[in-house]
Amino acid sequence: MSDATSPVDVSGVADRLDAIRFETGHRRPRIFRDWTILMVSALARDDETYNDRLDKYAPAEDDMEQRRELATAFSEAFGELVIAAREAERPVIGDVYEQIGAQADDFGQYFTPWDLCRLKAQLITDGRNPDASQDEPMSVSDPTCGSGRLLVAGAKRLREQHPDTPVVATGVDKDATCARMAVINLALAGVPGKIRYGDSLTMEGHREWVIDPTDTDPAVREVDPADSEPDEPDSDLQTEQAALSEVRTDGGD
Ligand SMILES: C[S@@+](CC[C@H](N)C(=O)[O-])C[C@H]1O[C@@H](n2cnc3c(N)ncnc32)[C@H](O)[C@@H]1O
């Protein structure tokens, strides 16, 4: 059982990403970004994007051995992430981001601490939704979702309160790496939903992913954002959405 207040140990992930950095000579933000691209494309069974990204490090025609080693190193970092998230019983990719990004000037995002996410989720949802039914999913939304922590905390809380009601999470972030982190966090937490890489103010959408952890192959699908408008909040949950949005200002952005 994890201690909610203890820091999460993500050193296994950070060490593997650092090994890739030493091997390739690229900076941490780039390694981290490309790792998220590789992971999301692997979850989505998108071989083209996966191979294109690996080509940027080790083109297939140059050195297959080096390419294989690199692919293995990236997936080992993912394996460490899965282990760390399972042990901590919470989303942890934001912790990796903060830990390895803190040393880069242009990589300085910080997310709402997990305990605060849980507290907010509790305050916002407790005693609400008395009419929750099996037929209509409840939604949690975060228009500036970062790594998706708040979405996971909200979805978990709603599930605890209404175990028979499906929960769907929707998030938007204008930073592509954050949007991919949210995709990964939802997939690992088993929370279905939709994440858009876009701007919540201008309603612009660049890319979008649907996460369906019950559909294991693929658990993630990329869809055309033009085909899907961001979900309207449930009227019952508008206050929750507003409150969830408020939390981002606590995150130091
Ligand atoms: C402090 S983080 C908070 C993330 C998350 N809500 C949390 O609690 O951990 C703020 C996030 O808002 C995103 N953001 C800022 N303006 C945005 C906009 N107009 N549309 C979408 N995302 C935005 C940033 O990229 C950043 O990831």
mmCIF file of N, CA and C in Angstrom, residues 5-115:
data_model
loop_
_atom_site.group_PDB
_atom_site.id
_atom_site.type_symbol
_atom_site.label_atom_id
_atom_site.label_comp_id
_atom_site.label_asym_id
_atom_site.label_seq_id
_atom_site.Cartn_x
_atom_site.Cartn_y
_atom_site.Cartn_z
ATOM 1 N N THR A 5 1.367 10.519 1.076
ATOM 2 C CA THR A 5 2.167 11.726 1.203
ATOM 3 C C THR A 5 3.636 11.507 0.843
ATOM 4 N N SER A 6 4.047 10.260 0.683
ATOM 5 C CA SER A 6 5.462 10.032 0.392
ATOM 6 C C SER A 6 5.740 10.323 -1.079
ATOM 7 N N PRO A 7 6.961 10.823 -1.370
ATOM 8 C CA PRO A 7 7.269 11.093 -2.773
ATOM 9 C C PRO A 7 7.334 9.784 -3.554
ATOM 10 N N VAL A 8 6.952 9.855 -4.809
ATOM 11 C CA VAL A 8 6.952 8.638 -5.619
ATOM 12 C C VAL A 8 8.342 8.420 -6.193
ATOM 13 N N ASP A 9 8.782 7.179 -6.135
ATOM 14 C CA ASP A 9 10.101 6.863 -6.673
ATOM 15 C C ASP A 9 9.981 6.578 -8.169
ATOM 16 N N VAL A 10 10.435 7.538 -8.969
ATOM 17 C CA VAL A 10 10.411 7.327 -10.426
ATOM 18 C C VAL A 10 11.839 7.231 -10.960
ATOM 19 N N SER A 11 12.771 6.903 -10.063
ATOM 20 C CA SER A 11 14.174 6.892 -10.488
ATOM 21 C C SER A 11 14.440 5.819 -11.547
ATOM 22 N N GLY A 12 13.671 4.709 -11.488
ATOM 23 C CA GLY A 12 13.868 3.654 -12.491
ATOM 24 C C GLY A 12 13.607 4.195 -13.895
ATOM 25 N N VAL A 13 12.569 5.013 -14.036
ATOM 26 C CA VAL A 13 12.236 5.602 -15.338
ATOM 27 C C VAL A 13 13.293 6.638 -15.705
ATOM 28 N N ALA A 14 13.575 7.525 -14.750
ATOM 29 C CA ALA A 14 14.520 8.618 -15.030
ATOM 30 C C ALA A 14 15.887 8.065 -15.415
ATOM 31 N N ASP A 15 16.327 7.001 -14.748
ATOM 32 C CA ASP A 15 17.644 6.418 -15.059
ATOM 33 C C ASP A 15 17.681 5.888 -16.483
ATOM 34 N N ARG A 16 16.595 5.249 -16.887
ATOM 35 C CA ARG A 16 16.571 4.684 -18.257
ATOM 36 C C ARG A 16 16.541 5.789 -19.304
ATOM 37 N N LEU A 17 15.782 6.837 -19.027
ATOM 38 C CA LEU A 17 15.753 7.946 -19.995
ATOM 39 C C LEU A 17 17.112 8.643 -20.039
ATOM 40 N N ASP A 18 17.757 8.709 -18.893
ATOM 41 C CA ASP A 18 19.091 9.319 -18.858
ATOM 42 C C ASP A 18 20.105 8.488 -19.636
ATOM 43 N N ALA A 19 19.943 7.163 -19.552
ATOM 44 C CA ALA A 19 20.864 6.289 -20.306
ATOM 45 C C ALA A 19 20.710 6.558 -21.808
ATOM 46 N N ILE A 20 19.476 6.800 -22.247
ATOM 47 C CA ILE A 20 19.250 7.116 -23.666
ATOM 48 C C ILE A 20 19.899 8.460 -24.003
ATOM 49 N N ARG A 21 19.826 9.358 -23.065
ATOM 50 C CA ARG A 21 20.439 10.675 -23.279
ATOM 51 C C ARG A 21 21.966 10.535 -23.466
ATOM 52 N N PHE A 22 22.578 9.741 -22.605
ATOM 53 C CA PHE A 22 24.034 9.562 -22.725
ATOM 54 C C PHE A 22 24.377 8.897 -24.044
ATOM 55 N N GLU A 23 23.550 7.950 -24.428
ATOM 56 C CA GLU A 23 23.803 7.175 -25.634
ATOM 57 C C GLU A 23 23.660 8.036 -26.895
ATOM 58 N N THR A 24 22.638 8.905 -26.895
ATOM 59 C CA THR A 24 22.313 9.645 -28.123
ATOM 60 C C THR A 24 22.861 11.070 -28.123
ATOM 61 N N GLY A 25 23.134 11.607 -26.939
ATOM 62 C CA GLY A 25 23.617 12.981 -26.852
ATOM 63 C C GLY A 25 22.508 14.022 -26.937
ATOM 64 N N HIS A 26 21.233 13.568 -26.980
ATOM 65 C CA HIS A 26 20.144 14.543 -27.040
ATOM 66 C C HIS A 26 19.764 15.016 -25.644
ATOM 67 N N ARG A 27 19.105 16.179 -25.593
ATOM 68 C CA ARG A 27 18.723 16.745 -24.292
ATOM 69 C C ARG A 27 17.474 16.048 -23.730
ATOM 70 N N ARG A 28 17.304 16.189 -22.422
ATOM 71 C CA ARG A 28 16.200 15.493 -21.732
ATOM 72 C C ARG A 28 14.815 15.827 -22.293
ATOM 73 N N PRO A 29 14.514 17.134 -22.551
ATOM 74 C CA PRO A 29 13.160 17.424 -23.048
ATOM 75 C C PRO A 29 12.851 16.676 -24.345
ATOM 76 N N ARG A 30 13.843 16.578 -25.203
ATOM 77 C CA ARG A 30 13.600 15.889 -26.470
ATOM 78 C C ARG A 30 13.405 14.386 -26.252
ATOM 79 N N ILE A 31 14.250 13.817 -25.384
ATOM 80 C CA ILE A 31 14.123 12.380 -25.095
ATOM 81 C C ILE A 31 12.740 12.105 -24.494
ATOM 82 N N PHE A 32 12.347 12.959 -23.555
ATOM 83 C CA PHE A 32 11.056 12.744 -22.890
ATOM 84 C C PHE A 32 9.914 12.864 -23.893
ATOM 85 N N ARG A 33 9.955 13.930 -24.706
ATOM 86 C CA ARG A 33 8.887 14.133 -25.696
ATOM 87 C C ARG A 33 8.786 12.928 -26.635
ATOM 88 N N ASP A 34 9.951 12.491 -27.128
ATOM 89 C CA ASP A 34 9.924 11.389 -28.094
ATOM 90 C C ASP A 34 9.493 10.073 -27.437
ATOM 91 N N TRP A 35 9.818 9.942 -26.159
ATOM 92 C CA TRP A 35 9.356 8.750 -25.423
ATOM 93 C C TRP A 35 7.830 8.725 -25.368
ATOM 94 N N THR A 36 7.217 9.896 -25.102
ATOM 95 C CA THR A 36 5.743 9.920 -25.054
ATOM 96 C C THR A 36 5.160 9.635 -26.443
ATOM 97 N N ILE A 37 5.795 10.134 -27.485
ATOM 98 C CA ILE A 37 5.305 9.867 -28.854
ATOM 99 C C ILE A 37 5.388 8.364 -29.136
ATOM 100 N N LEU A 38 6.506 7.758 -28.759
ATOM 101 C CA LEU A 38 6.675 6.321 -28.999
ATOM 102 C C LEU A 38 5.647 5.514 -28.200
ATOM 103 N N MET A 39 5.425 5.915 -26.947
ATOM 104 C CA MET A 39 4.494 5.143 -26.110
ATOM 105 C C MET A 39 3.067 5.251 -26.619
ATOM 106 N N VAL A 40 2.656 6.469 -26.956
ATOM 107 C CA VAL A 40 1.266 6.636 -27.429
ATOM 108 C C VAL A 40 1.093 5.917 -28.768
ATOM 109 N N SER A 41 2.094 6.009 -29.642
ATOM 110 C CA SER A 41 1.922 5.313 -30.928
ATOM 111 C C SER A 41 1.962 3.800 -30.728
ATOM 112 N N ALA A 42 2.717 3.320 -29.734
ATOM 113 C CA ALA A 42 2.703 1.875 -29.452
ATOM 114 C C ALA A 42 1.328 1.460 -28.913
ATOM 115 N N LEU A 43 0.777 2.258 -28.001
ATOM 116 C CA LEU A 43 -0.550 1.929 -27.454
ATOM 117 C C LEU A 43 -1.614 1.965 -28.546
ATOM 118 N N ALA A 44 -1.412 2.853 -29.533
ATOM 119 C CA ALA A 44 -2.396 2.995 -30.612
ATOM 120 C C ALA A 44 -2.086 2.069 -31.795
ATOM 121 N N ARG A 45 -1.042 1.253 -31.643
ATOM 122 C CA ARG A 45 -0.621 0.374 -32.747
ATOM 123 C C ARG A 45 -0.394 1.176 -34.027
ATOM 124 N N ASP A 46 0.197 2.348 -33.855
ATOM 125 C CA ASP A 46 0.469 3.224 -34.993
ATOM 126 C C ASP A 46 1.948 3.048 -35.378
ATOM 127 N N ASP A 47 2.198 2.017 -36.196
ATOM 128 C CA ASP A 47 3.585 1.667 -36.535
ATOM 129 C C ASP A 47 4.288 2.774 -37.309
ATOM 130 N N GLU A 48 3.534 3.487 -38.123
ATOM 131 C CA GLU A 48 4.158 4.510 -38.962
ATOM 132 C C GLU A 48 4.781 5.616 -38.100
ATOM 133 N N THR A 49 3.971 6.127 -37.161
ATOM 134 C CA THR A 49 4.493 7.189 -36.285
ATOM 135 C C THR A 49 5.643 6.650 -35.436
ATOM 136 N N TYR A 50 5.487 5.425 -34.948
ATOM 137 C CA TYR A 50 6.526 4.814 -34.110
ATOM 138 C C TYR A 50 7.850 4.730 -34.875
ATOM 139 N N ASN A 51 7.780 4.197 -36.099
ATOM 140 C CA ASN A 51 9.012 4.012 -36.873
ATOM 141 C C ASN A 51 9.615 5.342 -37.313
ATOM 142 N N ASP A 52 8.743 6.292 -37.669
ATOM 143 C CA ASP A 52 9.254 7.626 -38.050
ATOM 144 C C ASP A 52 10.044 8.244 -36.906
ATOM 145 N N ARG A 53 9.513 8.068 -35.697
ATOM 146 C CA ARG A 53 10.181 8.676 -34.544
ATOM 147 C C ARG A 53 11.517 7.988 -34.264
ATOM 148 N N LEU A 54 11.522 6.662 -34.365
ATOM 149 C CA LEU A 54 12.794 5.948 -34.146
ATOM 150 C C LEU A 54 13.819 6.312 -35.213
ATOM 151 N N ASP A 55 13.325 6.571 -36.436
ATOM 152 C CA ASP A 55 14.225 6.956 -37.537
ATOM 153 C C ASP A 55 15.037 8.192 -37.193
ATOM 154 N N LYS A 56 14.461 9.056 -36.378
ATOM 155 C CA LYS A 56 15.157 10.298 -36.044
ATOM 156 C C LYS A 56 16.384 10.028 -35.174
ATOM 157 N N TYR A 57 16.410 8.876 -34.545
ATOM 158 C CA TYR A 57 17.567 8.502 -33.714
ATOM 159 C C TYR A 57 18.465 7.505 -34.435
ATOM 160 N N ALA A 58 17.832 6.504 -35.000
ATOM 161 C CA ALA A 58 18.607 5.412 -35.598
ATOM 162 C C ALA A 58 17.868 4.900 -36.837
ATOM 163 N N PRO A 59 18.135 5.508 -37.998
ATOM 164 C CA PRO A 59 17.436 5.079 -39.214
ATOM 165 C C PRO A 59 17.633 3.593 -39.481
ATOM 166 N N ALA A 60 16.565 2.933 -39.888
ATOM 167 C CA ALA A 60 16.603 1.479 -40.079
ATOM 168 C C ALA A 60 17.715 1.073 -41.042
ATOM 169 N N GLU A 61 17.964 1.891 -42.050
ATOM 170 C CA GLU A 61 18.961 1.491 -43.057
ATOM 171 C C GLU A 61 20.394 1.633 -42.546
ATOM 172 N N ASP A 62 20.604 2.349 -41.453
ATOM 173 C CA ASP A 62 21.971 2.573 -40.948
ATOM 174 C C ASP A 62 22.460 1.417 -40.082
ATOM 175 N N ASP A 63 21.792 1.228 -38.959
ATOM 176 C CA ASP A 63 22.311 0.260 -37.994
ATOM 177 C C ASP A 63 21.136 -0.361 -37.231
ATOM 178 N N MET A 64 20.729 -1.540 -37.694
ATOM 179 C CA MET A 64 19.546 -2.172 -37.094
ATOM 180 C C MET A 64 19.766 -2.527 -35.634
ATOM 181 N N GLU A 65 21.001 -2.880 -35.304
ATOM 182 C CA GLU A 65 21.302 -3.275 -33.931
ATOM 183 C C GLU A 65 21.091 -2.084 -32.980
ATOM 184 N N GLN A 66 21.605 -0.950 -33.421
ATOM 185 C CA GLN A 66 21.471 0.260 -32.603
ATOM 186 C C GLN A 66 19.988 0.641 -32.468
ATOM 187 N N ARG A 67 19.255 0.479 -33.558
ATOM 188 C CA ARG A 67 17.821 0.804 -33.551
ATOM 189 C C ARG A 67 17.065 -0.098 -32.569
ATOM 190 N N ARG A 68 17.410 -1.384 -32.605
ATOM 191 C CA ARG A 68 16.759 -2.334 -31.699
ATOM 192 C C ARG A 68 17.067 -1.996 -30.243
ATOM 193 N N GLU A 69 18.326 -1.665 -29.998
ATOM 194 C CA GLU A 69 18.722 -1.335 -28.619
ATOM 195 C C GLU A 69 17.974 -0.106 -28.113
ATOM 196 N N LEU A 70 17.831 0.865 -29.004
ATOM 197 C CA LEU A 70 17.141 2.092 -28.629
ATOM 198 C C LEU A 70 15.659 1.829 -28.351
ATOM 199 N N ALA A 71 15.041 1.046 -29.237
ATOM 200 C CA ALA A 71 13.620 0.716 -29.043
ATOM 201 C C ALA A 71 13.444 -0.013 -27.710
ATOM 202 N N THR A 72 14.382 -0.907 -27.402
ATOM 203 C CA THR A 72 14.317 -1.656 -26.139
ATOM 204 C C THR A 72 14.459 -0.695 -24.956
ATOM 205 N N ALA A 73 15.394 0.241 -25.070
ATOM 206 C CA ALA A 73 15.617 1.171 -23.954
ATOM 207 C C ALA A 73 14.368 2.013 -23.699
ATOM 208 N N PHE A 74 13.740 2.500 -24.762
ATOM 209 C CA PHE A 74 12.511 3.290 -24.580
ATOM 210 C C PHE A 74 11.406 2.429 -23.964
ATOM 211 N N SER A 75 11.286 1.184 -24.430
ATOM 212 C CA SER A 75 10.182 0.390 -23.855
ATOM 213 C C SER A 75 10.505 -0.064 -22.433
ATOM 214 N N GLU A 76 11.776 -0.205 -22.103
ATOM 215 C CA GLU A 76 12.098 -0.511 -20.696
ATOM 216 C C GLU A 76 11.721 0.655 -19.783
ATOM 217 N N ALA A 77 11.915 1.866 -20.282
ATOM 218 C CA ALA A 77 11.504 3.038 -19.482
ATOM 219 C C ALA A 77 9.987 2.996 -19.272
ATOM 220 N N PHE A 78 9.256 2.553 -20.293
ATOM 221 C CA PHE A 78 7.797 2.430 -20.157
ATOM 222 C C PHE A 78 7.459 1.354 -19.121
ATOM 223 N N GLY A 79 8.190 0.244 -19.176
ATOM 224 C CA GLY A 79 7.968 -0.822 -18.190
ATOM 225 C C GLY A 79 8.174 -0.300 -16.775
ATOM 226 N N GLU A 80 9.222 0.499 -16.600
ATOM 227 C CA GLU A 80 9.476 1.079 -15.269
ATOM 228 C C GLU A 80 8.342 2.014 -14.854
ATOM 229 N N LEU A 81 7.799 2.717 -15.842
ATOM 230 C CA LEU A 81 6.686 3.627 -15.544
ATOM 231 C C LEU A 81 5.465 2.852 -15.055
ATOM 232 N N VAL A 82 5.188 1.750 -15.732
ATOM 233 C CA VAL A 82 4.033 0.927 -15.346
ATOM 234 C C VAL A 82 4.230 0.407 -13.919
ATOM 235 N N ILE A 83 5.436 -0.050 -13.610
ATOM 236 C CA ILE A 83 5.725 -0.570 -12.262
ATOM 237 C C ILE A 83 5.568 0.544 -11.217
ATOM 238 N N ALA A 84 6.152 1.712 -11.526
ATOM 239 C CA ALA A 84 6.091 2.826 -10.555
ATOM 240 C C ALA A 84 4.639 3.243 -10.313
ATOM 241 N N ALA A 85 3.834 3.292 -11.381
ATOM 242 C CA ALA A 85 2.425 3.700 -11.225
ATOM 243 C C ALA A 85 1.658 2.664 -10.415
ATOM 244 N N ARG A 86 1.973 1.386 -10.656
ATOM 245 C CA ARG A 86 1.262 0.331 -9.921
ATOM 246 C C ARG A 86 1.630 0.397 -8.444
ATOM 247 N N GLU A 87 2.923 0.576 -8.170
ATOM 248 C CA GLU A 87 3.347 0.619 -6.763
ATOM 249 C C GLU A 87 2.775 1.833 -6.046
ATOM 250 N N ALA A 88 2.749 2.958 -6.740
ATOM 251 C CA ALA A 88 2.268 4.193 -6.104
ATOM 252 C C ALA A 88 0.746 4.264 -6.081
ATOM 253 N N GLU A 89 0.113 3.428 -6.916
ATOM 254 C CA GLU A 89 -1.348 3.442 -7.040
ATOM 255 C C GLU A 89 -1.862 4.809 -7.463
ATOM 256 N N ARG A 90 -1.113 5.411 -8.355
ATOM 257 C CA ARG A 90 -1.541 6.711 -8.876
ATOM 258 C C ARG A 90 -0.764 7.035 -10.155
ATOM 259 N N PRO A 91 -1.199 8.077 -10.888
ATOM 260 C CA PRO A 91 -0.475 8.440 -12.104
ATOM 261 C C PRO A 91 0.904 9.023 -11.755
ATOM 262 N N VAL A 92 1.937 8.636 -12.479
ATOM 263 C CA VAL A 92 3.270 9.106 -12.082
ATOM 264 C C VAL A 92 4.079 9.749 -13.219
ATOM 265 N N ILE A 93 3.535 9.759 -14.437
ATOM 266 C CA ILE A 93 4.385 10.285 -15.517
ATOM 267 C C ILE A 93 4.677 11.783 -15.312
ATOM 268 N N GLY A 94 3.743 12.494 -14.664
ATOM 269 C CA GLY A 94 3.990 13.904 -14.355
ATOM 270 C C GLY A 94 5.168 14.068 -13.392
ATOM 271 N N ASP A 95 5.332 13.093 -12.513
ATOM 272 C CA ASP A 95 6.471 13.136 -11.581
ATOM 273 C C ASP A 95 7.784 12.971 -12.347
ATOM 274 N N VAL A 96 7.750 12.093 -13.354
ATOM 275 C CA VAL A 96 8.966 11.900 -14.165
ATOM 276 C C VAL A 96 9.283 13.203 -14.894
ATOM 277 N N TYR A 97 8.260 13.765 -15.491
ATOM 278 C CA TYR A 97 8.401 15.026 -16.237
ATOM 279 C C TYR A 97 9.023 16.103 -15.347
ATOM 280 N N GLU A 98 8.453 16.239 -14.145
ATOM 281 C CA GLU A 98 8.957 17.280 -13.242
ATOM 282 C C GLU A 98 10.379 16.968 -12.794
ATOM 283 N N GLN A 99 10.608 15.700 -12.522
ATOM 284 C CA GLN A 99 11.939 15.341 -12.020
ATOM 285 C C GLN A 99 13.018 15.568 -13.071
ATOM 286 N N ILE A 100 12.774 15.111 -14.272
ATOM 287 C CA ILE A 100 13.860 15.258 -15.250
ATOM 288 C C ILE A 100 13.796 16.596 -15.977
ATOM 289 N N GLY A 101 12.616 17.251 -15.945
ATOM 290 C CA GLY A 101 12.492 18.522 -16.643
ATOM 291 C C GLY A 101 12.985 19.697 -15.829
ATOM 292 N N ALA A 102 13.062 19.511 -14.538
ATOM 293 C CA ALA A 102 13.409 20.627 -13.666
ATOM 294 C C ALA A 102 14.754 21.245 -14.024
ATOM 295 N N GLN A 103 15.592 20.473 -14.665
ATOM 296 C CA GLN A 103 16.916 21.011 -14.970
ATOM 297 C C GLN A 103 16.996 21.709 -16.325
ATOM 298 N N ALA A 104 15.889 21.747 -17.041
ATOM 299 C CA ALA A 104 15.923 22.391 -18.355
ATOM 300 C C ALA A 104 15.065 23.650 -18.331
ATOM 301 N N ASP A 105 15.639 24.763 -18.790
ATOM 302 C CA ASP A 105 14.946 26.049 -18.725
ATOM 303 C C ASP A 105 13.625 26.043 -19.486
ATOM 304 N N ASP A 106 13.598 25.328 -20.627
ATOM 305 C CA ASP A 106 12.422 25.401 -21.480
ATOM 306 C C ASP A 106 11.482 24.224 -21.249
ATOM 307 N N PHE A 107 11.550 23.648 -20.084
ATOM 308 C CA PHE A 107 10.794 22.423 -19.859
ATOM 309 C C PHE A 107 10.185 22.476 -18.479
ATOM 310 N N GLY A 108 9.673 23.651 -18.125
ATOM 311 C CA GLY A 108 9.341 23.852 -16.716
ATOM 312 C C GLY A 108 7.883 23.834 -16.351
ATOM 313 N N GLN A 109 7.154 22.761 -16.639
ATOM 314 C CA GLN A 109 5.762 22.678 -16.220
ATOM 315 C C GLN A 109 5.685 21.984 -14.863
ATOM 316 N N TYR A 110 4.719 22.397 -14.082
ATOM 317 C CA TYR A 110 4.468 21.716 -12.806
ATOM 318 C C TYR A 110 2.982 21.416 -12.718
ATOM 319 N N PHE A 111 2.661 20.279 -12.142
ATOM 320 C CA PHE A 111 1.270 19.856 -12.094
ATOM 321 C C PHE A 111 0.760 19.875 -10.655
ATOM 322 N N THR A 112 -0.563 19.884 -10.540
ATOM 323 C CA THR A 112 -1.154 19.882 -9.207
ATOM 324 C C THR A 112 -0.710 18.628 -8.448
ATOM 325 N N PRO A 113 -0.199 18.796 -7.231
ATOM 326 C CA PRO A 113 0.238 17.616 -6.473
ATOM 327 C C PRO A 113 -0.909 16.612 -6.309
ATOM 328 N N TRP A 114 -0.558 15.335 -6.326
ATOM 329 C CA TRP A 114 -1.572 14.266 -6.306
ATOM 330 C C TRP A 114 -2.509 14.379 -5.115
ATOM 331 N N ASP A 115 -1.953 14.671 -3.937
ATOM 332 C CA ASP A 115 -2.822 14.754 -2.747
ATOM 333 C C ASP A 115 -3.867 15.850 -2.906
#
